PDB file of C-alpha atoms in Angstrom:
ATOM      1  CA  UNK A   5      -9.089 174.779 161.593  1.00  0.00           C
ATOM      2  CA  UNK A   6      -5.749 176.490 162.345  1.00  0.00           C
ATOM      3  CA  UNK A   7      -5.346 174.344 165.444  1.00  0.00           C
ATOM      4  CA  UNK A   8      -5.996 171.167 163.442  1.00  0.00           C
ATOM      5  CA  UNK A   9      -3.473 172.207 160.800  1.00  0.00           C
ATOM      6  CA  UNK A  10      -0.768 172.877 163.459  1.00  0.00           C
ATOM      7  CA  UNK A  11      -1.502 169.507 165.100  1.00  0.00           C
ATOM      8  CA  UNK A  12      -1.056 167.676 161.818  1.00  0.00           C
ATOM      9  CA  UNK A  13       2.175 169.574 161.086  1.00  0.00           C
ATOM     10  CA  UNK A  14       3.860 168.693 164.395  1.00  0.00           C
ATOM     11  CA  UNK A  15       2.641 165.075 164.281  1.00  0.00           C
ATOM     12  CA  UNK A  16       4.202 164.644 160.849  1.00  0.00           C
ATOM     13  CA  UNK A  17       7.497 166.215 161.897  1.00  0.00           C
ATOM     14  CA  UNK A  18       8.798 162.954 163.429  1.00  0.00           C
ATOM     15  CA  UNK A  19       7.228 160.355 161.184  1.00  0.00           C
ATOM     16  CA  UNK A  20       7.834 162.268 157.960  1.00  0.00           C
ATOM     17  CA  UNK A  21      11.490 163.041 158.694  1.00  0.00           C
ATOM     18  CA  UNK A  22      12.515 159.993 156.702  1.00  0.00           C
ATOM     19  CA  UNK A  23      11.089 161.443 153.463  1.00  0.00           C
ATOM     20  CA  UNK A  24      13.564 163.230 151.232  1.00  0.00           C
ATOM     21  CA  UNK A  25      10.878 164.614 148.998  1.00  0.00           C
ATOM     22  CA  UNK A  26       7.121 164.717 148.933  1.00  0.00           C
ATOM     23  CA  UNK A  27       5.951 161.119 148.644  1.00  0.00           C
ATOM     24  CA  UNK A  28       9.513 159.765 148.109  1.00  0.00           C
ATOM     25  CA  UNK A  29      11.036 157.284 150.594  1.00  0.00           C
ATOM     26  CA  UNK A  30      14.448 158.025 152.088  1.00  0.00           C
ATOM     27  CA  UNK A  31      17.356 156.080 150.564  1.00  0.00           C
ATOM     28  CA  UNK A  32      18.132 152.886 152.507  1.00  0.00           C
ATOM     29  CA  UNK A  33      20.927 153.027 155.046  1.00  0.00           C
ATOM     30  CA  UNK A  34      24.024 151.023 154.330  1.00  0.00           C
ATOM     31  CA  UNK A  35      23.820 147.628 156.044  1.00  0.00           C
ATOM     32  CA  UNK A  36      26.375 147.078 158.811  1.00  0.00           C
ATOM     33  CA  UNK A  37      29.114 144.592 157.946  1.00  0.00           C
ATOM     34  CA  UNK A  38      28.261 140.992 158.780  1.00  0.00           C
ATOM     35  CA  UNK A  39      30.422 139.177 161.317  1.00  0.00           C
ATOM     36  CA  UNK A  40      32.710 136.475 159.905  1.00  0.00           C
ATOM     37  CA  UNK A  41      30.978 133.217 159.060  1.00  0.00           C
ATOM     38  CA  UNK A  42      33.490 131.129 160.934  1.00  0.00           C
ATOM     39  CA  UNK A  43      36.119 132.152 163.471  1.00  0.00           C
ATOM     40  CA  UNK A  44      39.689 131.160 162.702  1.00  0.00           C
ATOM     41  CA  UNK A  45      41.150 128.169 164.415  1.00  0.00           C
ATOM     42  CA  UNK A  46      42.545 129.406 167.737  1.00  0.00           C
ATOM     43  CA  UNK A  47      46.126 128.729 168.654  1.00  0.00           C
ATOM     44  CA  UNK A  48      46.942 126.271 171.408  1.00  0.00           C
ATOM     45  CA  UNK A  49      48.387 129.079 173.511  1.00  0.00           C
ATOM     46  CA  UNK A  50      45.796 131.850 173.517  1.00  0.00           C
ATOM     47  CA  UNK A  51      45.731 134.970 175.644  1.00  0.00           C
ATOM     48  CA  UNK A  52      42.825 135.788 177.936  1.00  0.00           C
ATOM     49  CA  UNK A  53      41.582 138.365 175.453  1.00  0.00           C
ATOM     50  CA  UNK A  54      41.738 135.846 172.582  1.00  0.00           C
ATOM     51  CA  UNK A  55      39.885 133.253 174.628  1.00  0.00           C
ATOM     52  CA  UNK A  56      37.122 135.712 175.448  1.00  0.00           C
ATOM     53  CA  UNK A  57      36.935 136.696 171.799  1.00  0.00           C
ATOM     54  CA  UNK A  58      36.636 133.053 170.824  1.00  0.00           C
ATOM     55  CA  UNK A  59      33.767 132.662 173.264  1.00  0.00           C
ATOM     56  CA  UNK A  60      31.921 135.778 172.214  1.00  0.00           C
ATOM     57  CA  UNK A  61      32.685 136.166 168.505  1.00  0.00           C
ATOM     58  CA  UNK A  62      31.828 133.972 165.574  1.00  0.00           C
ATOM     59  CA  UNK A  63      29.032 133.236 163.207  1.00  0.00           C
ATOM     60  CA  UNK A  64      25.726 135.078 162.880  1.00  0.00           C
ATOM     61  CA  UNK A  65      24.087 132.220 164.773  1.00  0.00           C
ATOM     62  CA  UNK A  66      26.659 132.530 167.552  1.00  0.00           C
ATOM     63  CA  UNK A  67      26.154 136.284 167.638  1.00  0.00           C
ATOM     64  CA  UNK A  68      22.404 135.789 167.967  1.00  0.00           C
ATOM     65  CA  UNK A  69      22.812 133.432 170.914  1.00  0.00           C
ATOM     66  CA  UNK A  70      25.345 135.734 172.544  1.00  0.00           C
ATOM     67  CA  UNK A  71      22.884 138.623 172.483  1.00  0.00           C
ATOM     68  CA  UNK A  72      20.951 136.800 175.163  1.00  0.00           C
ATOM     69  CA  UNK A  73      21.457 133.916 177.529  1.00  0.00           C
ATOM     70  CA  UNK A  74      23.747 133.342 180.485  1.00  0.00           C
ATOM     71  CA  UNK A  75      27.377 132.394 180.907  1.00  0.00           C
ATOM     72  CA  UNK A  76      27.541 129.081 182.736  1.00  0.00           C
ATOM     73  CA  UNK A  77      30.271 126.752 183.909  1.00  0.00           C
ATOM     74  CA  UNK A  78      30.657 123.840 181.462  1.00  0.00           C
ATOM     75  CA  UNK A  79      28.487 120.770 181.904  1.00  0.00           C
ATOM     76  CA  UNK A  80      30.817 118.752 179.677  1.00  0.00           C
ATOM     77  CA  UNK A  81      34.578 118.906 179.047  1.00  0.00           C
ATOM     78  CA  UNK A  82      36.773 117.234 176.456  1.00  0.00           C
ATOM     79  CA  UNK A  83      39.691 116.403 178.760  1.00  0.00           C
ATOM     80  CA  UNK A  84      42.033 114.627 176.360  1.00  0.00           C
ATOM     81  CA  UNK A  85      44.146 113.533 174.724  1.00  0.00           C
ATOM     82  CA  UNK A  86      46.673 115.680 172.900  1.00  0.00           C
ATOM     83  CA  UNK A  87      46.948 114.744 169.193  1.00  0.00           C
ATOM     84  CA  UNK A  88      44.024 112.366 169.564  1.00  0.00           C
ATOM     85  CA  UNK A  89      41.450 114.315 167.568  1.00  0.00           C
ATOM     86  CA  UNK A  90      40.016 116.688 170.164  1.00  0.00           C
ATOM     87  CA  UNK A  91      39.951 119.702 167.825  1.00  0.00           C
ATOM     88  CA  UNK A  92      38.057 117.744 165.182  1.00  0.00           C
ATOM     89  CA  UNK A  93      35.536 116.515 167.751  1.00  0.00           C
ATOM     90  CA  UNK A  94      34.938 120.017 169.101  1.00  0.00           C
ATOM     91  CA  UNK A  95      34.459 121.497 165.617  1.00  0.00           C
ATOM     92  CA  UNK A  96      32.039 118.709 164.693  1.00  0.00           C
ATOM     93  CA  UNK A  97      30.059 119.183 167.919  1.00  0.00           C
ATOM     94  CA  UNK A  98      29.775 122.939 167.439  1.00  0.00           C
ATOM     95  CA  UNK A  99      27.539 122.283 164.432  1.00  0.00           C
ATOM     96  CA  UNK A 100      24.870 121.114 166.888  1.00  0.00           C
ATOM     97  CA  UNK A 101      22.527 124.002 167.818  1.00  0.00           C
ATOM     98  CA  UNK A 102      22.394 122.871 171.448  1.00  0.00           C
ATOM     99  CA  UNK A 103      26.166 122.928 171.944  1.00  0.00           C
ATOM    100  CA  UNK A 104      28.020 126.152 172.735  1.00  0.00           C
ATOM    101  CA  UNK A 105      31.752 125.847 173.231  1.00  0.00           C
ATOM    102  CA  UNK A 106      34.850 127.914 173.835  1.00  0.00           C
ATOM    103  CA  UNK A 107      37.031 127.872 170.722  1.00  0.00           C
ATOM    104  CA  UNK A 108      40.363 128.299 172.505  1.00  0.00           C
ATOM    105  CA  UNK A 109      41.719 126.003 175.194  1.00  0.00           C
ATOM    106  CA  UNK A 110      41.162 127.676 178.599  1.00  0.00           C
ATOM    107  CA  UNK A 111      43.737 125.519 180.451  1.00  0.00           C
ATOM    108  CA  UNK A 112      41.894 126.420 183.641  1.00  0.00           C
ATOM    109  CA  UNK A 113      42.291 123.192 185.596  1.00  0.00           C
ATOM    110  CA  UNK A 114      45.996 122.886 184.871  1.00  0.00           C
ATOM    111  CA  UNK A 115      47.545 126.367 184.389  1.00  0.00           C
ATOM    112  CA  UNK A 116      45.016 128.999 185.456  1.00  0.00           C
ATOM    113  CA  UNK A 117      43.240 127.465 188.430  1.00  0.00           C
ATOM    114  CA  UNK A 118      44.352 130.208 190.806  1.00  0.00           C
ATOM    115  CA  UNK A 119      42.313 132.718 188.759  1.00  0.00           C
ATOM    116  CA  UNK A 120      39.108 131.248 190.171  1.00  0.00           C
ATOM    117  CA  UNK A 121      35.790 129.963 188.833  1.00  0.00           C
ATOM    118  CA  UNK A 122      34.458 133.461 188.114  1.00  0.00           C
ATOM    119  CA  UNK A 123      37.342 133.992 185.667  1.00  0.00           C
ATOM    120  CA  UNK A 124      36.676 130.587 184.116  1.00  0.00           C
ATOM    121  CA  UNK A 125      32.935 131.238 183.752  1.00  0.00           C
ATOM    122  CA  UNK A 126      33.619 134.543 182.053  1.00  0.00           C
ATOM    123  CA  UNK A 127      35.446 132.685 179.266  1.00  0.00           C
ATOM    124  CA  UNK A 128      32.336 130.681 178.441  1.00  0.00           C
ATOM    125  CA  UNK A 129      29.882 131.620 175.688  1.00  0.00           C
ATOM    126  CA  UNK A 130      26.352 132.555 176.658  1.00  0.00           C
ATOM    127  CA  UNK A 131      23.813 129.762 176.473  1.00  0.00           C
ATOM    128  CA  UNK A 132      20.060 129.543 176.354  1.00  0.00           C
ATOM    129  CA  UNK A 133      17.952 127.107 178.373  1.00  0.00           C
ATOM    130  CA  UNK A 134      18.573 123.574 177.150  1.00  0.00           C
ATOM    131  CA  UNK A 135      21.956 124.286 175.592  1.00  0.00           C
ATOM    132  CA  UNK A 136      25.185 122.675 176.793  1.00  0.00           C
ATOM    133  CA  UNK A 137      28.315 124.676 177.592  1.00  0.00           C
ATOM    134  CA  UNK A 138      31.558 122.893 176.686  1.00  0.00           C
ATOM    135  CA  UNK A 139      35.299 123.409 176.526  1.00  0.00           C
ATOM    136  CA  UNK A 140      38.268 121.264 175.572  1.00  0.00           C
ATOM    137  CA  UNK A 141      41.784 121.198 176.981  1.00  0.00           C
ATOM    138  CA  UNK A 142      43.578 117.935 176.137  1.00  0.00           C
ATOM    139  CA  UNK A 143      46.277 118.338 178.794  1.00  0.00           C
ATOM    140  CA  UNK A 144      43.700 117.871 181.574  1.00  0.00           C
ATOM    141  CA  UNK A 145      43.814 114.083 181.108  1.00  0.00           C
ATOM    142  CA  UNK A 146      47.460 113.904 182.166  1.00  0.00           C
ATOM    143  CA  UNK A 147      47.288 116.604 184.867  1.00  0.00           C
ATOM    144  CA  UNK A 148      47.278 114.988 188.305  1.00  0.00           C
ATOM    145  CA  UNK A 149      45.270 117.782 189.977  1.00  0.00           C
ATOM    146  CA  UNK A 150      42.621 118.124 187.260  1.00  0.00           C
ATOM    147  CA  UNK A 151      40.177 115.362 188.358  1.00  0.00           C
ATOM    148  CA  UNK A 152      39.827 116.695 191.908  1.00  0.00           C
ATOM    149  CA  UNK A 153      39.491 120.264 190.669  1.00  0.00           C
ATOM    150  CA  UNK A 154      36.766 119.425 188.152  1.00  0.00           C
ATOM    151  CA  UNK A 155      34.939 117.310 190.736  1.00  0.00           C
ATOM    152  CA  UNK A 156      35.113 120.271 193.128  1.00  0.00           C
ATOM    153  CA  UNK A 157      33.410 122.418 190.482  1.00  0.00           C
ATOM    154  CA  UNK A 158      30.752 119.785 189.754  1.00  0.00           C
ATOM    155  CA  UNK A 159      30.768 116.039 190.302  1.00  0.00           C
ATOM    156  CA  UNK A 160      28.149 115.781 187.581  1.00  0.00           C
ATOM    157  CA  UNK A 161      30.447 117.090 184.833  1.00  0.00           C
ATOM    158  CA  UNK A 162      30.466 114.795 181.801  1.00  0.00           C
ATOM    159  CA  UNK A 163      33.951 113.992 180.549  1.00  0.00           C
ATOM    160  CA  UNK A 164      35.052 113.048 177.037  1.00  0.00           C
ATOM    161  CA  UNK A 165      38.408 111.493 176.155  1.00  0.00           C
ATOM    162  CA  UNK A 166      39.497 111.088 172.535  1.00  0.00           C
ATOM    163  CA  UNK A 167      42.102 108.319 172.386  1.00  0.00           C
ATOM    164  CA  UNK A 168      44.294 107.125 169.527  1.00  0.00           C
ATOM    165  CA  UNK A 169      46.854 104.385 168.957  1.00  0.00           C
ATOM    166  CA  UNK A 170      49.524 105.560 171.428  1.00  0.00           C
ATOM    167  CA  UNK A 171      52.375 104.866 168.991  1.00  0.00           C
ATOM    168  CA  UNK A 172      50.770 106.908 166.198  1.00  0.00           C
ATOM    169  CA  UNK A 173      49.856 109.566 168.750  1.00  0.00           C
ATOM    170  CA  UNK A 174      53.472 109.817 169.959  1.00  0.00           C
ATOM    171  CA  UNK A 175      54.761 110.217 166.401  1.00  0.00           C
ATOM    172  CA  UNK A 176      52.108 112.885 165.734  1.00  0.00           C
ATOM    173  CA  UNK A 177      53.117 114.669 168.938  1.00  0.00           C
ATOM    174  CA  UNK A 178      56.760 114.617 167.854  1.00  0.00           C
ATOM    175  CA  UNK A 179      55.811 115.849 164.366  1.00  0.00           C
ATOM    176  CA  UNK A 180      54.068 118.876 165.878  1.00  0.00           C
ATOM    177  CA  UNK A 181      57.111 119.726 167.991  1.00  0.00           C
ATOM    178  CA  UNK A 182      59.409 119.198 165.007  1.00  0.00           C
ATOM    179  CA  UNK A 183      57.423 121.729 162.976  1.00  0.00           C
ATOM    180  CA  UNK A 184      58.170 124.351 165.633  1.00  0.00           C
ATOM    181  CA  UNK A 185      61.708 123.255 166.557  1.00  0.00           C
ATOM    182  CA  UNK A 186      63.404 121.681 163.526  1.00  0.00           C
ATOM    183  CA  UNK A 187      66.656 121.151 165.426  1.00  0.00           C
ATOM    184  CA  UNK A 188      65.293 118.766 168.071  1.00  0.00           C
ATOM    185  CA  UNK A 189      66.813 115.279 168.361  1.00  0.00           C
ATOM    186  CA  UNK A 190      65.372 112.406 166.324  1.00  0.00           C
ATOM    187  CA  UNK A 191      62.281 110.538 167.451  1.00  0.00           C
ATOM    188  CA  UNK A 192      64.366 107.387 167.854  1.00  0.00           C
ATOM    189  CA  UNK A 193      66.884 109.032 170.189  1.00  0.00           C
ATOM    190  CA  UNK A 194      64.158 110.579 172.353  1.00  0.00           C
ATOM    191  CA  UNK A 195      62.242 107.303 172.669  1.00  0.00           C
ATOM    192  CA  UNK A 196      64.928 105.423 174.616  1.00  0.00           C
ATOM    193  CA  UNK A 197      66.826 106.084 177.779  1.00  0.00           C
ATOM    194  CA  UNK A 198      69.275 103.573 176.388  1.00  0.00           C
ATOM    195  CA  UNK A 199      68.691 102.236 172.889  1.00  0.00           C
ATOM    196  CA  UNK A 200      71.094  99.349 173.400  1.00  0.00           C
ATOM    197  CA  UNK A 201      69.051  97.978 176.296  1.00  0.00           C
ATOM    198  CA  UNK A 202      65.771  99.082 174.693  1.00  0.00           C
ATOM    199  CA  UNK A 203      64.635 100.898 177.846  1.00  0.00           C
ATOM    200  CA  UNK A 204      61.812 103.287 176.911  1.00  0.00           C
ATOM    201  CA  UNK A 205      62.041 106.827 178.300  1.00  0.00           C
ATOM    202  CA  UNK A 206      58.624 107.251 179.935  1.00  0.00           C
ATOM    203  CA  UNK A 207      59.592 110.706 181.179  1.00  0.00           C
ATOM    204  CA  UNK A 208      59.280 112.020 177.609  1.00  0.00           C
ATOM    205  CA  UNK A 209      55.768 113.473 177.390  1.00  0.00           C
ATOM    206  CA  UNK A 210      55.166 112.073 173.897  1.00  0.00           C
ATOM    207  CA  UNK A 211      55.532 108.567 175.361  1.00  0.00           C
ATOM    208  CA  UNK A 212      54.013 109.248 178.778  1.00  0.00           C
ATOM    209  CA  UNK A 213      50.688 110.609 177.500  1.00  0.00           C
ATOM    210  CA  UNK A 214      49.939 107.313 175.720  1.00  0.00           C
ATOM    211  CA  UNK A 215      49.948 105.257 178.922  1.00  0.00           C
ATOM    212  CA  UNK A 216      46.183 105.804 179.087  1.00  0.00           C
ATOM    213  CA  UNK A 217      45.439 103.244 181.802  1.00  0.00           C
ATOM    214  CA  UNK A 218      47.733 104.986 184.268  1.00  0.00           C
ATOM    215  CA  UNK A 219      46.087 108.368 183.760  1.00  0.00           C
ATOM    216  CA  UNK A 220      42.575 106.914 183.835  1.00  0.00           C
ATOM    217  CA  UNK A 221      43.180 105.425 187.279  1.00  0.00           C
ATOM    218  CA  UNK A 222      43.551 108.943 188.634  1.00  0.00           C
ATOM    219  CA  UNK A 223      40.215 110.042 187.109  1.00  0.00           C
ATOM    220  CA  UNK A 224      38.352 107.022 188.477  1.00  0.00           C
ATOM    221  CA  UNK A 225      39.174 108.173 192.002  1.00  0.00           C
ATOM    222  CA  UNK A 226      36.744 111.056 191.445  1.00  0.00           C
ATOM    223  CA  UNK A 227      34.374 110.053 188.630  1.00  0.00           C
ATOM    224  CA  UNK A 228      32.528 106.808 187.832  1.00  0.00           C
ATOM    225  CA  UNK A 229      33.489 105.149 184.556  1.00  0.00           C
ATOM    226  CA  UNK A 230      29.976 105.743 183.214  1.00  0.00           C
ATOM    227  CA  UNK A 231      30.532 109.481 183.407  1.00  0.00           C
ATOM    228  CA  UNK A 232      33.460 109.315 180.996  1.00  0.00           C
ATOM    229  CA  UNK A 233      33.018 108.733 177.262  1.00  0.00           C
ATOM    230  CA  UNK A 234      35.947 107.337 175.291  1.00  0.00           C
ATOM    231  CA  UNK A 235      35.968 108.339 171.639  1.00  0.00           C
ATOM    232  CA  UNK A 236      38.138 106.492 169.142  1.00  0.00           C
ATOM    233  CA  UNK A 237      40.387 108.879 167.231  1.00  0.00           C
ATOM    234  CA  UNK A 238      40.619 106.329 164.426  1.00  0.00           C
ATOM    235  CA  UNK A 239      36.842 105.950 164.105  1.00  0.00           C
ATOM    236  CA  UNK A 240      36.461 109.721 164.273  1.00  0.00           C
ATOM    237  CA  UNK A 241      38.272 109.679 160.915  1.00  0.00           C
ATOM    238  CA  UNK A 242      36.767 106.550 159.356  1.00  0.00           C
ATOM    239  CA  UNK A 243      33.204 107.026 160.673  1.00  0.00           C
ATOM    240  CA  UNK A 244      32.768 110.555 162.087  1.00  0.00           C
ATOM    241  CA  UNK A 245      28.969 110.364 162.057  1.00  0.00           C
ATOM    242  CA  UNK A 246      29.015 107.127 164.060  1.00  0.00           C
ATOM    243  CA  UNK A 247      31.294 108.530 166.743  1.00  0.00           C
ATOM    244  CA  UNK A 248      29.337 111.800 166.839  1.00  0.00           C
ATOM    245  CA  UNK A 249      26.188 109.772 167.346  1.00  0.00           C
ATOM    246  CA  UNK A 250      27.701 108.201 170.471  1.00  0.00           C
ATOM    247  CA  UNK A 251      28.815 111.589 171.750  1.00  0.00           C
ATOM    248  CA  UNK A 252      25.393 113.163 171.208  1.00  0.00           C
ATOM    249  CA  UNK A 253      23.740 110.252 173.036  1.00  0.00           C
ATOM    250  CA  UNK A 254      26.195 110.621 175.909  1.00  0.00           C
ATOM    251  CA  UNK A 255      25.426 114.339 176.202  1.00  0.00           C
ATOM    252  CA  UNK A 256      21.675 113.726 176.060  1.00  0.00           C
ATOM    253  CA  UNK A 257      21.336 115.538 172.733  1.00  0.00           C
ATOM    254  CA  UNK A 258      19.179 114.750 169.758  1.00  0.00           C
ATOM    255  CA  UNK A 259      21.199 113.171 166.933  1.00  0.00           C
ATOM    256  CA  UNK A 260      21.339 116.185 164.666  1.00  0.00           C
ATOM    257  CA  UNK A 261      24.960 115.889 163.481  1.00  0.00           C
ATOM    258  CA  UNK A 262      24.856 112.960 161.036  1.00  0.00           C
ATOM    259  CA  UNK A 263      26.690 111.661 157.962  1.00  0.00           C
ATOM    260  CA  UNK A 264      25.070 114.373 155.841  1.00  0.00           C
ATOM    261  CA  UNK A 265      27.355 116.898 157.565  1.00  0.00           C
ATOM    262  CA  UNK A 266      30.633 115.291 156.431  1.00  0.00           C
ATOM    263  CA  UNK A 267      32.730 114.632 153.363  1.00  0.00           C
ATOM    264  CA  UNK A 268      36.137 112.991 153.172  1.00  0.00           C
ATOM    265  CA  UNK A 269      38.987 115.213 152.014  1.00  0.00           C
ATOM    266  CA  UNK A 270      41.435 112.907 150.202  1.00  0.00           C
ATOM    267  CA  UNK A 271      44.174 115.533 150.155  1.00  0.00           C
ATOM    268  CA  UNK A 272      44.162 116.042 153.917  1.00  0.00           C
ATOM    269  CA  UNK A 273      43.264 112.448 154.699  1.00  0.00           C
ATOM    270  CA  UNK A 274      40.449 113.169 157.142  1.00  0.00           C
ATOM    271  CA  UNK A 275      36.764 114.140 157.144  1.00  0.00           C
ATOM    272  CA  UNK A 276      35.669 117.756 156.866  1.00  0.00           C
ATOM    273  CA  UNK A 277      32.404 119.542 157.498  1.00  0.00           C
ATOM    274  CA  UNK A 278      30.160 120.286 154.527  1.00  0.00           C
ATOM    275  CA  UNK A 279      28.825 123.236 156.486  1.00  0.00           C
ATOM    276  CA  UNK A 280      30.535 124.511 159.597  1.00  0.00           C
ATOM    277  CA  UNK A 281      28.842 126.317 162.474  1.00  0.00           C
ATOM    278  CA  UNK A 282      26.840 129.235 161.070  1.00  0.00           C
ATOM    279  CA  UNK A 283      28.340 128.860 157.592  1.00  0.00           C
ATOM    280  CA  UNK A 284      27.144 127.701 154.191  1.00  0.00           C
ATOM    281  CA  UNK A 285      30.686 126.781 153.145  1.00  0.00           C
ATOM    282  CA  UNK A 286      32.724 123.586 153.647  1.00  0.00           C
ATOM    283  CA  UNK A 287      35.285 123.709 156.434  1.00  0.00           C
ATOM    284  CA  UNK A 288      38.388 121.628 157.085  1.00  0.00           C
ATOM    285  CA  UNK A 289      40.741 121.899 160.012  1.00  0.00           C
ATOM    286  CA  UNK A 290      43.755 124.130 159.420  1.00  0.00           C
ATOM    287  CA  UNK A 291      47.202 123.360 158.095  1.00  0.00           C
ATOM    288  CA  UNK A 292      48.433 122.356 161.561  1.00  0.00           C
ATOM    289  CA  UNK A 293      46.259 119.236 161.303  1.00  0.00           C
ATOM    290  CA  UNK A 294      47.103 116.236 159.177  1.00  0.00           C
ATOM    291  CA  UNK A 295      50.846 116.910 158.991  1.00  0.00           C
ATOM    292  CA  UNK A 296      52.948 114.309 157.170  1.00  0.00           C
ATOM    293  CA  UNK A 297      54.787 112.179 159.708  1.00  0.00           C
ATOM    294  CA  UNK A 298      58.536 111.612 159.362  1.00  0.00           C
ATOM    295  CA  UNK A 299      59.785 108.115 158.563  1.00  0.00           C
ATOM    296  CA  UNK A 300      60.486 106.290 161.806  1.00  0.00           C
ATOM    297  CA  UNK A 301      62.726 103.236 162.156  1.00  0.00           C
ATOM    298  CA  UNK A 302      60.305 100.282 162.144  1.00  0.00           C
ATOM    299  CA  UNK A 303      62.305  98.500 164.837  1.00  0.00           C
ATOM    300  CA  UNK A 304      61.646 101.460 167.126  1.00  0.00           C
ATOM    301  CA  UNK A 305      57.957 101.425 166.206  1.00  0.00           C
ATOM    302  CA  UNK A 306      57.750  97.724 167.063  1.00  0.00           C
ATOM    303  CA  UNK A 307      59.504  98.209 170.386  1.00  0.00           C
ATOM    304  CA  UNK A 308      56.997 100.910 171.246  1.00  0.00           C
ATOM    305  CA  UNK A 309      54.112  98.624 170.324  1.00  0.00           C
ATOM    306  CA  UNK A 310      55.536  95.965 172.621  1.00  0.00           C
ATOM    307  CA  UNK A 311      55.922  98.547 175.383  1.00  0.00           C
ATOM    308  CA  UNK A 312      52.348  99.839 175.122  1.00  0.00           C
ATOM    309  CA  UNK A 313      50.643  96.440 174.694  1.00  0.00           C
ATOM    310  CA  UNK A 314      50.073  95.605 178.401  1.00  0.00           C
ATOM    311  CA  UNK A 315      48.910  99.156 179.118  1.00  0.00           C
ATOM    312  CA  UNK A 316      46.519  98.978 176.158  1.00  0.00           C
ATOM    313  CA  UNK A 317      45.101  95.668 177.365  1.00  0.00           C
ATOM    314  CA  UNK A 318      44.472  97.146 180.813  1.00  0.00           C
ATOM    315  CA  UNK A 319      42.861 100.208 179.236  1.00  0.00           C
ATOM    316  CA  UNK A 320      40.529  97.974 177.201  1.00  0.00           C
ATOM    317  CA  UNK A 321      39.495  96.180 180.394  1.00  0.00           C
ATOM    318  CA  UNK A 322      38.930  99.413 182.312  1.00  0.00           C
ATOM    319  CA  UNK A 323      36.791 100.994 179.590  1.00  0.00           C
ATOM    320  CA  UNK A 324      35.080  97.877 178.263  1.00  0.00           C
ATOM    321  CA  UNK A 325      36.186  98.834 174.745  1.00  0.00           C
ATOM    322  CA  UNK A 326      38.689  97.206 172.413  1.00  0.00           C
ATOM    323  CA  UNK A 327      40.245  99.964 170.317  1.00  0.00           C
ATOM    324  CA  UNK A 328      42.139  97.502 168.100  1.00  0.00           C
ATOM    325  CA  UNK A 329      45.600  98.996 168.471  1.00  0.00           C
ATOM    326  CA  UNK A 330      47.356  95.611 168.487  1.00  0.00           C
TER     327      UNK A 330
END
């Protein structure tokens, strides 16, 4: 009997330690703080540490996926273009449960290539079987070395280009620079090498990026046209669900992101998510998006339209899509 009593006493010592009094349960432990529902919009120039944080931090759903899975090189990359709508596309795609993407722009194939693929892979979020790893860096589209470098990583990489009326895109590009450097010359003065002769300064990046046909020729040396999806920046605003449907088809994903995920924000002038990744709250892109453009001399705008027209026509022929910019 004494032996049985001692056995029961020592057995209870571990399992009964949670009782504060006879028959009374221990008070519940304080729950650990939840991670933020949605990570903040990363800056365009992010440090290595910030990029890794963007890959590994985030919503409860993201945290769950990151607790398991494997870091993989991206199977799809949004390669361009700057001020075309790439951030909006990435945020919309991240709602899809089978898409895992880096929040910051890695700039691997243009600025950090010497760091190696192991460094690049380490920036990626962990994915489970069947999920797609993605990243977006809009400057890739205009970087001469980028196509060969991506093809060297994987010739099967799917590429996405978000394009926008090149005149509107140039003005948006200038507006972004103006917000950071208020003392820069006027848009009109930067547009021309010589305004009297009307010669356009194609060395200015805001103009040069919009010559889409020229940049695309470089990509077609390494990738077939069918491996590149061209998303309309205008339709991404007017019909986000329609464009997202095309993107999901291109990536081989089920059409989960639909019109039920969007609402149009009249104040900002573009669509926002009703529920962002891992959140129950609406989410719009930050204050750096949807800036009010300065008034530009309409004669200059028309000269730019005339300049871009032949390049646009060639781009339509190359892609088999008429984007309606003229």
